[in-house]
Amino acid sequence: MQEQLPTSLFQTWSIMRDSVIIVGGGPAGLMAANVLEKHHIPYLILEKNDQLAKKLLLTGGKRCNVTNERSVAGFIEDLNMPHRKFLYHALTSFGPKEIKQFLKDRGLNLLLEEGYKYFPETHKSLSVLEALLKDLDQNKIMYQSSVKAIKKLNDGYVVMTKNQDYHASYVIVATGSNAYPTTGSSGDGIVFANHLGIKTIPFSPAETYLLSSQVKQKFKHLQGVSIQGTTLKMDGIKQLFHGDLLFTHQGLSGPVVLHASEHVYPLLEKGSIHVRISLTSIPIQDYDQSIANLLDENKTIVQSLESFTSKRLASTIIEHLHLKKNYLKELSKKELIDLKNMMYAFPIEIDSMPSIEHAFVNKGGIAIEELDQSSMEVKSSSGLYFIGEITDLQGPIGGYNLTIAFSTGHLAGESIAKKYNTGWTSSRDFF
C-alpha cells in the first residue's frame, strides 16, 4: 500500500532516485552490493552495527564453511523444505561453482574438507569478509544506521533510520533472521514486511543444539564426552545423520546435532522425542566379528567395549542395561544382542530446544510465495527485494546457508541491473 508522507519530511531525506538501499551488511547484502558495484549502479549499505558481517565472522568456528561441492541438483535435494526448488534459478545463476570463482578472483583460494565442504585456505572467516569488501567503496557503507521502517511511495521507497531518511528506487532487505542476536541479527525484516502487508512465517530454530533432562540428570558424567563419526537417528524421521557429537551439560551438541536439529522443532510440538546415536565409529558390519574375537579373550565387559568406544560410554551402556556380570564371555546371547543395540542405537530423550535467539540459523521469514524466484523481488512491490536468511530459505550445516545468502544476493543485484536505466548517471553524485 502506497503512503503519502508529509511534505515537511522531504527536508530530512537524502534523495537517491534510481539508486539502491541495502539494509544489512551481511554476506547476502555484501554480495548484492558487489553486483551493483560491477554494474556501476549507485547504492548505499545501511548497517546497524559498527562493523559488517558479525555473524559471518563467527561461522564455522571462525573458519567459515563458505560453500560446498554439491551440484545444483544435489544441493536442492539436500534441503529440508517443501519449496526447495524455489532456489533453482538462483543457484543455476550463481551457485557453489560461481562462489568459488568469485572468491578466487579476489585472491582467496578455498580448501576442500570432508569431501564436500569448502573453507578459506587461511582458515579465517575474516578472509571471506575481506574478499567481499575488496571491490566495494567504503564511502557507500553507513555504520550504526539501524533502520526503523520502510515505506512505499509512488516513486520508490523511503528507508527511515534514527538520524536520516533515504529515498531510493530500489530497496534490498538483507537483515537476517533473529538467530544469534548478539551479532545484531534481530529479524527486523519481518517487522518491515508486516508493515508493508507482506506475508511472513514465524521464526523457529533450524540449526541449534538439543536439550535433554535425561543427559542433565542421569548422564552428568558424560558431559564433555565427544563421539567422532557417529550416526544419529530420530523418531519419525527416516533420514540418518552423520558427524561428530558432543555431550554438554544441557544435552547434545556438535555438527551432527546441528544438522539434525532443523527436523526437531515440529516433532517437539507433540511432546518429547528420542534420538538414537551410535557410540562408536566402527562400522556395524565389523562389530560381530570383533565381538567374536573378544569372546575368546578373558576380558571384562568394559575392557571389551573399550575396543569400540570410550570407557565412560562403555560404563554407561552397562549401567543402562543393568548388566551384573563382569566378563563378556559370561553374557547370554540376548545380552550380547542388547549390547550391540545400545552401541549402535543408544536412546536419548530430547525435551526441548533453546529459544530461537540461541539458534545459529532459524527457519521462517518472508513467505516464499511473496517472492519472484527469478529475482527475489516482492511480487506485489516492484523494486523491493528480500534476500538471505530473512527469507524462508535455509539448509543444513555444510555451507548451504552461506551459499543461499550469496546466491540470492547475487540474483537480486542482477535483477536490479537488468531494470536499471543506464542512461541515468546523476545520482552517483550522492555517494
CSV table of C-alpha atoms in Angstrom, one decimal:
chain,number,residue,atom,x,y,z
A,1,MET,CA,0.0,0.0,0.0
A,2,GLN,CA,1.5,3.3,-1.1
A,3,GLU,CA,1.7,6.1,1.5
A,4,GLN,CA,1.9,9.8,1.1
A,5,LEU,CA,4.3,11.4,3.7
A,6,PRO,CA,4.0,14.9,5.0
A,7,THR,CA,5.8,17.5,2.9
A,8,SER,CA,7.9,18.6,5.9
A,9,LEU,CA,9.6,15.2,5.9
A,10,PHE,CA,11.2,15.9,2.5
A,11,GLN,CA,13.6,18.2,4.2
A,12,THR,CA,15.3,15.3,6.0
A,13,TRP,CA,15.7,13.0,3.0
A,14,SER,CA,18.8,12.1,1.1
A,15,ILE,CA,17.3,11.9,-2.4
A,16,MET,CA,18.8,9.0,-4.2
A,17,ARG,CA,16.4,8.3,-7.1
A,18,ASP,CA,17.4,5.4,-9.4
A,19,SER,CA,19.6,4.2,-6.6
A,20,VAL,CA,19.6,1.2,-4.2
A,21,ILE,CA,19.4,1.0,-0.4
A,22,ILE,CA,20.7,-2.3,1.0
A,23,VAL,CA,19.5,-2.9,4.6
A,24,GLY,CA,22.1,-5.1,6.3
A,25,GLY,CA,25.8,-5.6,5.7
A,26,GLY,CA,26.0,-9.4,6.0
A,27,PRO,CA,27.0,-11.9,3.3
A,28,ALA,CA,23.8,-11.6,1.3
A,29,GLY,CA,23.8,-7.8,1.3
A,30,LEU,CA,27.5,-7.6,0.5
A,31,MET,CA,27.1,-9.9,-2.4
A,32,ALA,CA,24.3,-7.8,-3.8
A,33,ALA,CA,26.5,-4.7,-3.4
A,34,ASN,CA,29.3,-6.4,-5.4
A,35,VAL,CA,26.9,-6.9,-8.3
A,36,LEU,CA,25.7,-3.3,-8.1
A,37,GLU,CA,29.3,-2.1,-8.0
A,38,LYS,CA,30.2,-4.1,-11.0
A,39,HIS,CA,27.3,-2.5,-13.0
A,40,HIS,CA,28.1,1.0,-11.7
A,41,ILE,CA,24.8,1.3,-10.0
A,42,PRO,CA,24.6,3.7,-7.1
A,43,TYR,CA,23.9,2.1,-3.7
A,44,LEU,CA,24.2,2.6,0.0
A,45,ILE,CA,24.5,-0.1,2.6
A,46,LEU,CA,22.9,0.7,6.0
A,47,GLU,CA,24.5,-1.4,8.7
A,48,LYS,CA,23.1,-1.3,12.3
A,49,ASN,CA,26.4,-2.4,13.9
A,50,ASP,CA,29.8,-0.7,14.0
A,51,GLN,CA,31.2,-3.4,11.8
A,52,LEU,CA,30.0,-5.6,8.9
A,53,ALA,CA,29.1,-9.3,8.9
A,54,LYS,CA,29.5,-10.0,12.6
A,55,LYS,CA,27.7,-13.4,12.2
A,56,LEU,CA,29.8,-14.3,9.2
A,57,LEU,CA,33.0,-13.8,11.3
A,58,LEU,CA,31.8,-16.3,13.9
A,59,THR,CA,30.5,-19.0,11.5
A,60,GLY,CA,32.2,-22.4,11.3
A,61,GLY,CA,34.2,-21.8,14.4
A,62,LYS,CA,35.5,-18.5,12.9
A,63,ARG,CA,36.8,-20.6,9.9
A,64,CYS,CA,33.7,-20.1,7.7
A,65,ASN,CA,32.4,-23.0,5.6
A,66,VAL,CA,31.7,-20.8,2.6
A,67,THR,CA,30.1,-23.3,0.2
A,68,ASN,CA,30.3,-26.9,-0.8
A,69,GLU,CA,31.0,-29.3,-3.7
A,70,ARG,CA,27.3,-30.3,-4.3
A,71,SER,CA,25.8,-29.9,-7.8
A,72,VAL,CA,22.8,-27.7,-8.0
A,73,ALA,CA,20.5,-30.7,-8.2
A,74,GLY,CA,22.2,-32.3,-5.3
A,75,PHE,CA,22.2,-29.1,-3.3
A,76,ILE,CA,18.5,-28.7,-3.7
A,77,GLU,CA,17.8,-32.3,-2.9
A,78,ASP,CA,19.7,-31.9,0.4
A,79,LEU,CA,17.4,-29.1,1.6
A,80,ASN,CA,14.6,-29.9,4.1
A,81,MET,CA,12.0,-27.6,2.6
A,82,PRO,CA,8.9,-28.4,0.6
A,83,HIS,CA,9.6,-25.3,-1.5
A,84,ARG,CA,13.3,-26.1,-2.1
A,85,LYS,CA,13.0,-25.9,-5.9
A,86,PHE,CA,12.4,-22.2,-5.5
A,87,LEU,CA,16.2,-21.8,-5.3
A,88,TYR,CA,16.8,-23.4,-8.7
A,89,HIS,CA,17.0,-20.2,-10.6
A,90,ALA,CA,19.3,-18.5,-8.0
A,91,LEU,CA,21.7,-21.5,-7.8
A,92,THR,CA,21.9,-22.0,-11.5
A,93,SER,CA,22.7,-18.4,-11.9
A,94,PHE,CA,25.2,-18.2,-9.1
A,95,GLY,CA,25.9,-21.4,-7.1
A,96,PRO,CA,28.8,-23.1,-5.4
A,97,LYS,CA,31.0,-23.1,-8.6
A,98,GLU,CA,30.5,-19.3,-9.1
A,99,ILE,CA,31.0,-18.5,-5.4
A,100,LYS,CA,34.4,-20.3,-5.5
A,101,GLN,CA,35.4,-18.4,-8.6
A,102,PHE,CA,34.2,-15.1,-7.1
A,103,LEU,CA,36.4,-15.6,-4.1
A,104,LYS,CA,39.4,-16.8,-6.2
A,105,ASP,CA,39.1,-13.7,-8.4
A,106,ARG,CA,39.6,-11.6,-5.2
A,107,GLY,CA,42.7,-13.6,-4.1
A,108,LEU,CA,41.0,-16.1,-1.8
A,109,ASN,CA,41.5,-19.8,-2.5
A,110,LEU,CA,39.4,-22.5,-0.8
A,111,LEU,CA,40.3,-25.8,0.7
A,112,LEU,CA,38.1,-28.9,0.4
A,113,GLU,CA,37.4,-30.7,3.7
A,114,GLU,CA,35.4,-33.9,4.4
A,115,GLY,CA,35.0,-34.4,0.7
A,116,TYR,CA,32.5,-31.6,0.1
A,117,LYS,CA,32.9,-28.6,2.5
A,118,TYR,CA,34.9,-25.5,1.3
A,119,PHE,CA,36.8,-23.3,3.8
A,120,PRO,CA,39.2,-20.4,3.1
A,121,GLU,CA,42.8,-21.5,2.8
A,122,THR,CA,43.6,-19.0,5.6
A,123,HIS,CA,41.2,-20.9,8.0
A,124,LYS,CA,39.8,-17.4,8.9
A,125,SER,CA,36.3,-16.1,8.2
A,126,LEU,CA,37.8,-12.6,8.1
A,127,SER,CA,39.4,-13.5,4.8
A,128,VAL,CA,35.9,-14.1,3.3
A,129,LEU,CA,34.8,-10.7,4.5
A,130,GLU,CA,37.9,-9.1,3.1
A,131,ALA,CA,37.2,-10.7,-0.3
A,132,LEU,CA,33.6,-9.4,-0.2
A,133,LEU,CA,34.8,-5.9,0.6
A,134,LYS,CA,37.7,-5.8,-1.9
A,135,ASP,CA,35.8,-4.1,-4.7
A,136,LEU,CA,33.4,-2.1,-2.6
A,137,ASP,CA,33.6,1.6,-1.9
A,138,GLN,CA,33.8,2.2,1.9
A,139,ASN,CA,32.1,5.5,1.4
A,140,LYS,CA,28.9,3.6,0.4
A,141,ILE,CA,28.6,2.0,3.8
A,142,MET,CA,26.8,3.7,6.7
A,143,TYR,CA,27.6,2.1,10.1
A,144,GLN,CA,25.4,2.3,13.2
A,145,SER,CA,22.4,3.1,10.9
A,146,SER,CA,19.6,1.0,12.3
A,147,VAL,CA,16.6,1.1,10.0
A,148,LYS,CA,13.3,1.8,11.8
A,149,ALA,CA,10.8,1.5,8.9
A,150,ILE,CA,10.5,1.1,5.2
A,151,LYS,CA,7.6,2.9,3.5
A,152,LYS,CA,6.4,2.6,-0.1
A,153,LEU,CA,5.9,5.8,-2.1
A,154,ASN,CA,4.6,6.5,-5.6
A,155,ASP,CA,8.1,6.7,-6.9
A,156,GLY,CA,10.1,4.3,-4.8
A,157,TYR,CA,10.7,3.8,-1.1
A,158,VAL,CA,11.7,5.8,1.9
A,159,VAL,CA,14.0,4.0,4.4
A,160,MET,CA,13.9,5.5,7.8
A,161,THR,CA,16.8,5.5,10.3
A,162,LYS,CA,17.1,7.4,13.6
A,163,ASN,CA,19.2,10.2,12.1
A,164,GLN,CA,18.3,10.1,8.4
A,165,ASP,CA,15.7,9.1,5.9
A,166,TYR,CA,16.7,7.9,2.5
A,167,HIS,CA,14.6,7.9,-0.7
A,168,ALA,CA,15.5,5.3,-3.3
A,169,SER,CA,14.0,3.5,-6.2
A,170,TYR,CA,15.1,0.1,-5.0
A,171,VAL,CA,15.5,-1.5,-1.6
A,172,ILE,CA,17.2,-4.8,-0.8
A,173,VAL,CA,16.4,-6.1,2.7
A,174,ALA,CA,19.2,-8.4,4.0
A,175,THR,CA,18.7,-8.2,7.7
A,176,GLY,CA,19.0,-11.9,8.5
A,177,SER,CA,16.8,-13.7,11.0
A,178,ASN,CA,16.7,-13.3,14.7
A,179,ALA,CA,19.2,-16.0,15.3
A,180,TYR,CA,22.4,-15.0,17.2
A,181,PRO,CA,21.1,-11.6,18.3
A,182,THR,CA,24.4,-10.6,19.9
A,183,THR,CA,25.6,-10.1,16.4
A,184,GLY,CA,22.9,-7.6,15.8
A,185,SER,CA,20.7,-10.1,13.9
A,186,SER,CA,17.2,-9.4,15.3
A,187,GLY,CA,14.9,-10.2,12.3
A,188,ASP,CA,14.0,-6.6,11.7
A,189,GLY,CA,13.0,-7.5,8.1
A,190,ILE,CA,9.9,-9.3,9.5
A,191,VAL,CA,8.7,-6.1,11.0
A,192,PHE,CA,9.3,-4.2,7.8
A,193,ALA,CA,7.5,-6.8,5.8
A,194,ASN,CA,4.5,-6.9,8.1
A,195,HIS,CA,4.1,-3.1,7.9
A,196,LEU,CA,4.1,-3.4,4.1
A,197,GLY,CA,1.5,-6.2,4.1
A,198,ILE,CA,3.9,-8.9,3.1
A,199,LYS,CA,3.2,-12.4,4.4
A,200,THR,CA,5.8,-13.8,6.8
A,201,ILE,CA,6.4,-17.2,8.5
A,202,PRO,CA,7.3,-17.1,12.3
A,203,PHE,CA,10.9,-18.0,13.0
A,204,SER,CA,11.7,-21.3,14.5
A,205,PRO,CA,15.1,-22.9,15.4
A,206,ALA,CA,16.8,-24.7,12.4
A,207,GLU,CA,20.4,-25.1,13.5
A,208,THR,CA,20.9,-25.4,17.2
A,209,TYR,CA,21.7,-27.8,20.0
A,210,LEU,CA,19.2,-30.1,21.7
A,211,LEU,CA,18.2,-30.1,25.4
A,212,SER,CA,17.7,-33.2,27.4
A,213,SER,CA,16.8,-33.6,31.0
A,214,GLN,CA,18.0,-37.2,30.8
A,215,VAL,CA,21.5,-36.1,29.9
A,216,LYS,CA,21.4,-33.3,32.5
A,217,GLN,CA,20.3,-35.6,35.3
A,218,LYS,CA,21.2,-39.2,34.5
A,219,PHE,CA,24.2,-38.7,32.3
A,220,LYS,CA,26.1,-35.9,34.0
A,221,HIS,CA,29.2,-38.0,33.8
A,222,LEU,CA,29.1,-37.8,30.0
A,223,GLN,CA,29.3,-34.0,29.8
A,224,GLY,CA,32.3,-33.1,27.7
A,225,VAL,CA,32.5,-36.6,26.0
A,226,SER,CA,32.6,-36.4,22.2
A,227,ILE,CA,32.0,-39.1,19.6
A,228,GLN,CA,33.6,-38.8,16.2
A,229,GLY,CA,31.7,-40.0,13.2
A,230,THR,CA,28.5,-41.0,14.9
A,231,THR,CA,25.2,-41.8,13.3
A,232,LEU,CA,22.1,-40.2,14.6
A,233,LYS,CA,18.5,-41.3,14.0
A,234,MET,CA,15.4,-39.7,15.4
A,235,ASP,CA,11.9,-41.0,15.8
A,236,GLY,CA,9.6,-40.0,13.0
A,237,ILE,CA,12.4,-39.2,10.5
A,238,LYS,CA,13.7,-41.7,8.0
A,239,GLN,CA,16.9,-39.8,7.3
A,240,LEU,CA,20.2,-40.7,9.1
A,241,PHE,CA,22.6,-38.0,10.1
A,242,HIS,CA,26.3,-38.5,10.3
A,243,GLY,CA,29.0,-36.4,12.0
A,244,ASP,CA,30.6,-35.6,15.4
A,245,LEU,CA,28.6,-35.3,18.6
A,246,LEU,CA,29.3,-33.7,22.0
A,247,PHE,CA,27.5,-34.3,25.3
A,248,THR,CA,27.0,-31.0,27.0
A,249,HIS,CA,25.7,-30.0,30.5
A,250,GLN,CA,22.3,-29.4,28.9
A,251,GLY,CA,22.0,-32.1,26.3
A,252,LEU,CA,23.6,-32.7,22.9
A,253,SER,CA,25.6,-30.6,20.5
A,254,GLY,CA,28.1,-30.9,17.7
A,255,PRO,CA,27.8,-30.9,13.9
A,256,VAL,CA,25.6,-33.9,13.6
A,257,VAL,CA,23.1,-32.4,16.1
A,258,LEU,CA,23.1,-29.0,14.3
A,259,HIS,CA,22.4,-30.9,11.1
A,260,ALA,CA,19.5,-32.9,12.5
A,261,SER,CA,18.0,-30.1,14.7
A,262,GLU,CA,16.0,-28.5,11.8
A,263,HIS,CA,13.7,-31.5,11.9
A,264,VAL,CA,13.2,-31.5,15.7
A,265,TYR,CA,11.1,-28.3,16.3
A,266,PRO,CA,7.8,-29.6,14.7
A,267,LEU,CA,8.2,-33.0,16.3
A,268,LEU,CA,8.6,-31.5,19.8
A,269,GLU,CA,5.2,-29.8,19.4
A,270,LYS,CA,3.7,-33.2,20.1
A,271,GLY,CA,6.0,-33.9,23.1
A,272,SER,CA,9.4,-35.2,23.8
A,273,ILE,CA,11.2,-37.3,21.2
A,274,HIS,CA,14.0,-39.9,21.2
A,275,VAL,CA,17.2,-39.7,19.2
A,276,ARG,CA,19.3,-42.8,18.8
A,277,ILE,CA,23.1,-42.4,18.5
A,278,SER,CA,25.9,-44.8,17.7
A,279,LEU,CA,28.5,-44.7,20.4
A,280,THR,CA,31.3,-45.9,18.0
A,281,SER,CA,32.6,-45.0,14.6
A,282,ILE,CA,33.3,-48.7,13.8
A,283,PRO,CA,31.0,-50.0,11.1
A,284,ILE,CA,28.2,-52.2,12.3
A,285,GLN,CA,29.2,-54.9,9.9
A,286,ASP,CA,32.5,-55.3,11.6
A,287,TYR,CA,31.1,-55.5,15.1
A,288,ASP,CA,30.1,-59.2,15.2
A,289,GLN,CA,33.5,-60.4,14.2
A,290,SER,CA,35.2,-58.1,16.6
A,291,ILE,CA,33.0,-59.3,19.5
A,292,ALA,CA,33.6,-63.0,18.5
A,293,ASN,CA,37.3,-62.4,18.8
A,294,LEU,CA,36.9,-60.7,22.1
A,295,LEU,CA,34.9,-63.6,23.5
A,296,ASP,CA,37.9,-65.8,23.1
A,297,GLU,CA,39.8,-63.4,25.4
A,298,ASN,CA,39.5,-63.2,29.2
A,299,LYS,CA,38.4,-59.6,29.3
A,300,THR,CA,35.8,-57.7,31.3
A,301,ILE,CA,32.8,-56.2,29.5
A,302,VAL,CA,34.2,-52.7,30.0
A,303,GLN,CA,37.6,-53.7,28.6
A,304,SER,CA,35.9,-55.3,25.6
A,305,LEU,CA,33.7,-52.3,24.9
A,306,GLU,CA,36.7,-50.0,25.1
A,307,SER,CA,37.7,-51.5,21.7
A,308,PHE,CA,34.7,-49.7,20.3
A,309,THR,CA,34.1,-46.6,22.4
A,310,SER,CA,35.4,-44.6,25.4
A,311,LYS,CA,35.5,-46.1,29.0
A,312,ARG,CA,32.8,-43.6,30.1
A,313,LEU,CA,30.4,-44.6,27.3
A,314,ALA,CA,31.2,-48.3,27.9
A,315,SER,CA,30.3,-48.0,31.6
A,316,THR,CA,27.1,-46.1,30.6
A,317,ILE,CA,25.9,-48.9,28.4
A,318,ILE,CA,26.5,-51.5,31.1
A,319,GLU,CA,24.6,-49.4,33.6
A,320,HIS,CA,21.8,-48.7,31.2
A,321,LEU,CA,21.3,-52.4,30.5
A,322,HIS,CA,21.7,-53.3,34.3
A,323,LEU,CA,24.3,-55.9,33.5
A,324,LYS,CA,25.5,-57.6,36.7
A,325,LYS,CA,28.1,-59.9,35.1
A,326,ASN,CA,31.8,-58.8,34.8
A,327,TYR,CA,33.1,-60.7,31.8
A,328,LEU,CA,32.0,-60.6,28.2
A,329,LYS,CA,32.0,-64.4,27.8
A,330,GLU,CA,29.5,-64.7,30.7
A,331,LEU,CA,26.8,-62.8,28.7
A,332,SER,CA,23.8,-64.6,27.2
A,333,LYS,CA,23.0,-64.4,23.5
A,334,LYS,CA,20.2,-61.9,24.3
A,335,GLU,CA,22.5,-59.7,26.4
A,336,LEU,CA,25.1,-59.7,23.6
A,337,ILE,CA,22.3,-58.5,21.2
A,338,ASP,CA,21.2,-55.8,23.7
A,339,LEU,CA,24.8,-54.7,23.9
A,340,LYS,CA,25.1,-54.3,20.2
A,341,ASN,CA,21.8,-52.4,20.0
A,342,MET,CA,22.9,-50.0,22.7
A,343,MET,CA,26.3,-49.5,20.9
A,344,TYR,CA,24.6,-48.5,17.6
A,345,ALA,CA,21.3,-47.0,18.8
A,346,PHE,CA,21.7,-45.6,22.2
A,347,PRO,CA,18.5,-43.7,23.1
A,348,ILE,CA,18.5,-40.1,24.4
A,349,GLU,CA,15.2,-38.3,25.2
A,350,ILE,CA,15.1,-34.8,23.9
A,351,ASP,CA,12.7,-32.5,25.8
A,352,SER,CA,13.2,-29.1,24.1
A,353,MET,CA,15.3,-26.8,22.1
A,354,PRO,CA,16.9,-23.5,23.0
A,355,SER,CA,14.9,-20.3,22.2
A,356,ILE,CA,15.2,-19.1,18.6
A,357,GLU,CA,17.6,-16.3,19.8
A,358,HIS,CA,20.2,-19.0,20.6
A,359,ALA,CA,20.0,-20.8,17.3
A,360,PHE,CA,22.7,-20.4,14.7
A,361,VAL,CA,20.1,-20.4,11.9
A,362,ASN,CA,16.3,-20.1,12.0
A,363,LYS,CA,13.6,-21.2,9.7
A,364,GLY,CA,10.8,-18.8,8.8
A,365,GLY,CA,10.9,-15.3,7.4
A,366,ILE,CA,9.4,-13.9,4.3
A,367,ALA,CA,7.0,-16.4,2.8
A,368,ILE,CA,8.3,-17.7,-0.5
A,369,GLU,CA,5.0,-17.2,-2.3
A,370,GLU,CA,5.5,-13.5,-1.9
A,371,LEU,CA,8.8,-13.5,-3.9
A,372,ASP,CA,9.6,-13.9,-7.5
A,373,GLN,CA,12.1,-16.8,-7.7
A,374,SER,CA,13.8,-15.4,-10.8
A,375,SER,CA,14.7,-12.1,-9.0
A,376,MET,CA,13.9,-12.2,-5.2
A,377,GLU,CA,11.7,-9.2,-5.8
A,378,VAL,CA,8.4,-8.9,-3.9
A,379,LYS,CA,5.7,-9.7,-6.4
A,380,SER,CA,3.3,-7.0,-5.1
A,381,SER,CA,6.0,-4.3,-4.5
A,382,SER,CA,8.2,-3.5,-7.5
A,383,GLY,CA,11.7,-2.5,-6.5
A,384,LEU,CA,11.6,-4.3,-3.1
A,385,TYR,CA,13.8,-7.4,-2.6
A,386,PHE,CA,14.4,-9.8,0.3
A,387,ILE,CA,17.5,-12.0,0.3
A,388,GLY,CA,19.4,-14.4,2.6
A,389,GLU,CA,18.2,-15.6,5.9
A,390,ILE,CA,15.3,-13.2,6.3
A,391,THR,CA,13.6,-15.3,3.7
A,392,ASP,CA,12.1,-18.7,4.5
A,393,LEU,CA,15.0,-20.4,2.8
A,394,GLN,CA,17.6,-22.4,4.8
A,395,GLY,CA,19.6,-25.6,4.6
A,396,PRO,CA,21.7,-27.9,6.9
A,397,ILE,CA,25.2,-27.2,8.0
A,398,GLY,CA,27.9,-27.7,5.4
A,399,GLY,CA,28.0,-24.3,3.6
A,400,TYR,CA,24.3,-24.4,2.5
A,401,ASN,CA,23.1,-21.3,4.2
A,402,LEU,CA,26.0,-19.1,3.1
A,403,THR,CA,25.5,-20.4,-0.4
A,404,ILE,CA,21.9,-19.4,-0.2
A,405,ALA,CA,22.8,-15.9,1.1
A,406,PHE,CA,25.4,-15.3,-1.7
A,407,SER,CA,23.1,-16.8,-4.4
A,408,THR,CA,20.0,-14.8,-3.5
A,409,GLY,CA,22.0,-11.6,-3.0
A,410,HIS,CA,23.6,-12.0,-6.4
A,411,LEU,CA,20.3,-12.7,-8.0
A,412,ALA,CA,18.7,-9.6,-6.6
A,413,GLY,CA,21.6,-7.4,-7.7
A,414,GLU,CA,21.5,-8.8,-11.2
A,415,SER,CA,17.7,-8.2,-11.3
A,416,ILE,CA,18.1,-4.5,-10.5
A,417,ALA,CA,20.9,-4.3,-13.0
A,418,LYS,CA,18.6,-5.5,-15.8
A,419,LYS,CA,16.0,-3.0,-14.8
A,420,TYR,CA,18.3,-0.1,-14.2
A,421,ASN,CA,18.2,2.9,-16.6
A,422,THR,CA,21.9,3.0,-17.6
A,423,GLY,CA,21.4,6.3,-19.2
A,424,TRP,CA,20.8,8.0,-15.9
A,425,THR,CA,24.0,8.8,-14.0
A,426,SER,CA,23.5,12.0,-12.0
A,427,SER,CA,22.5,10.1,-8.8
A,428,ARG,CA,26.1,8.8,-8.5
A,429,ASP,CA,26.9,12.3,-7.2
A,430,PHE,CA,25.2,11.5,-4.0
A,431,PHE,CA,27.9,9.0,-2.9
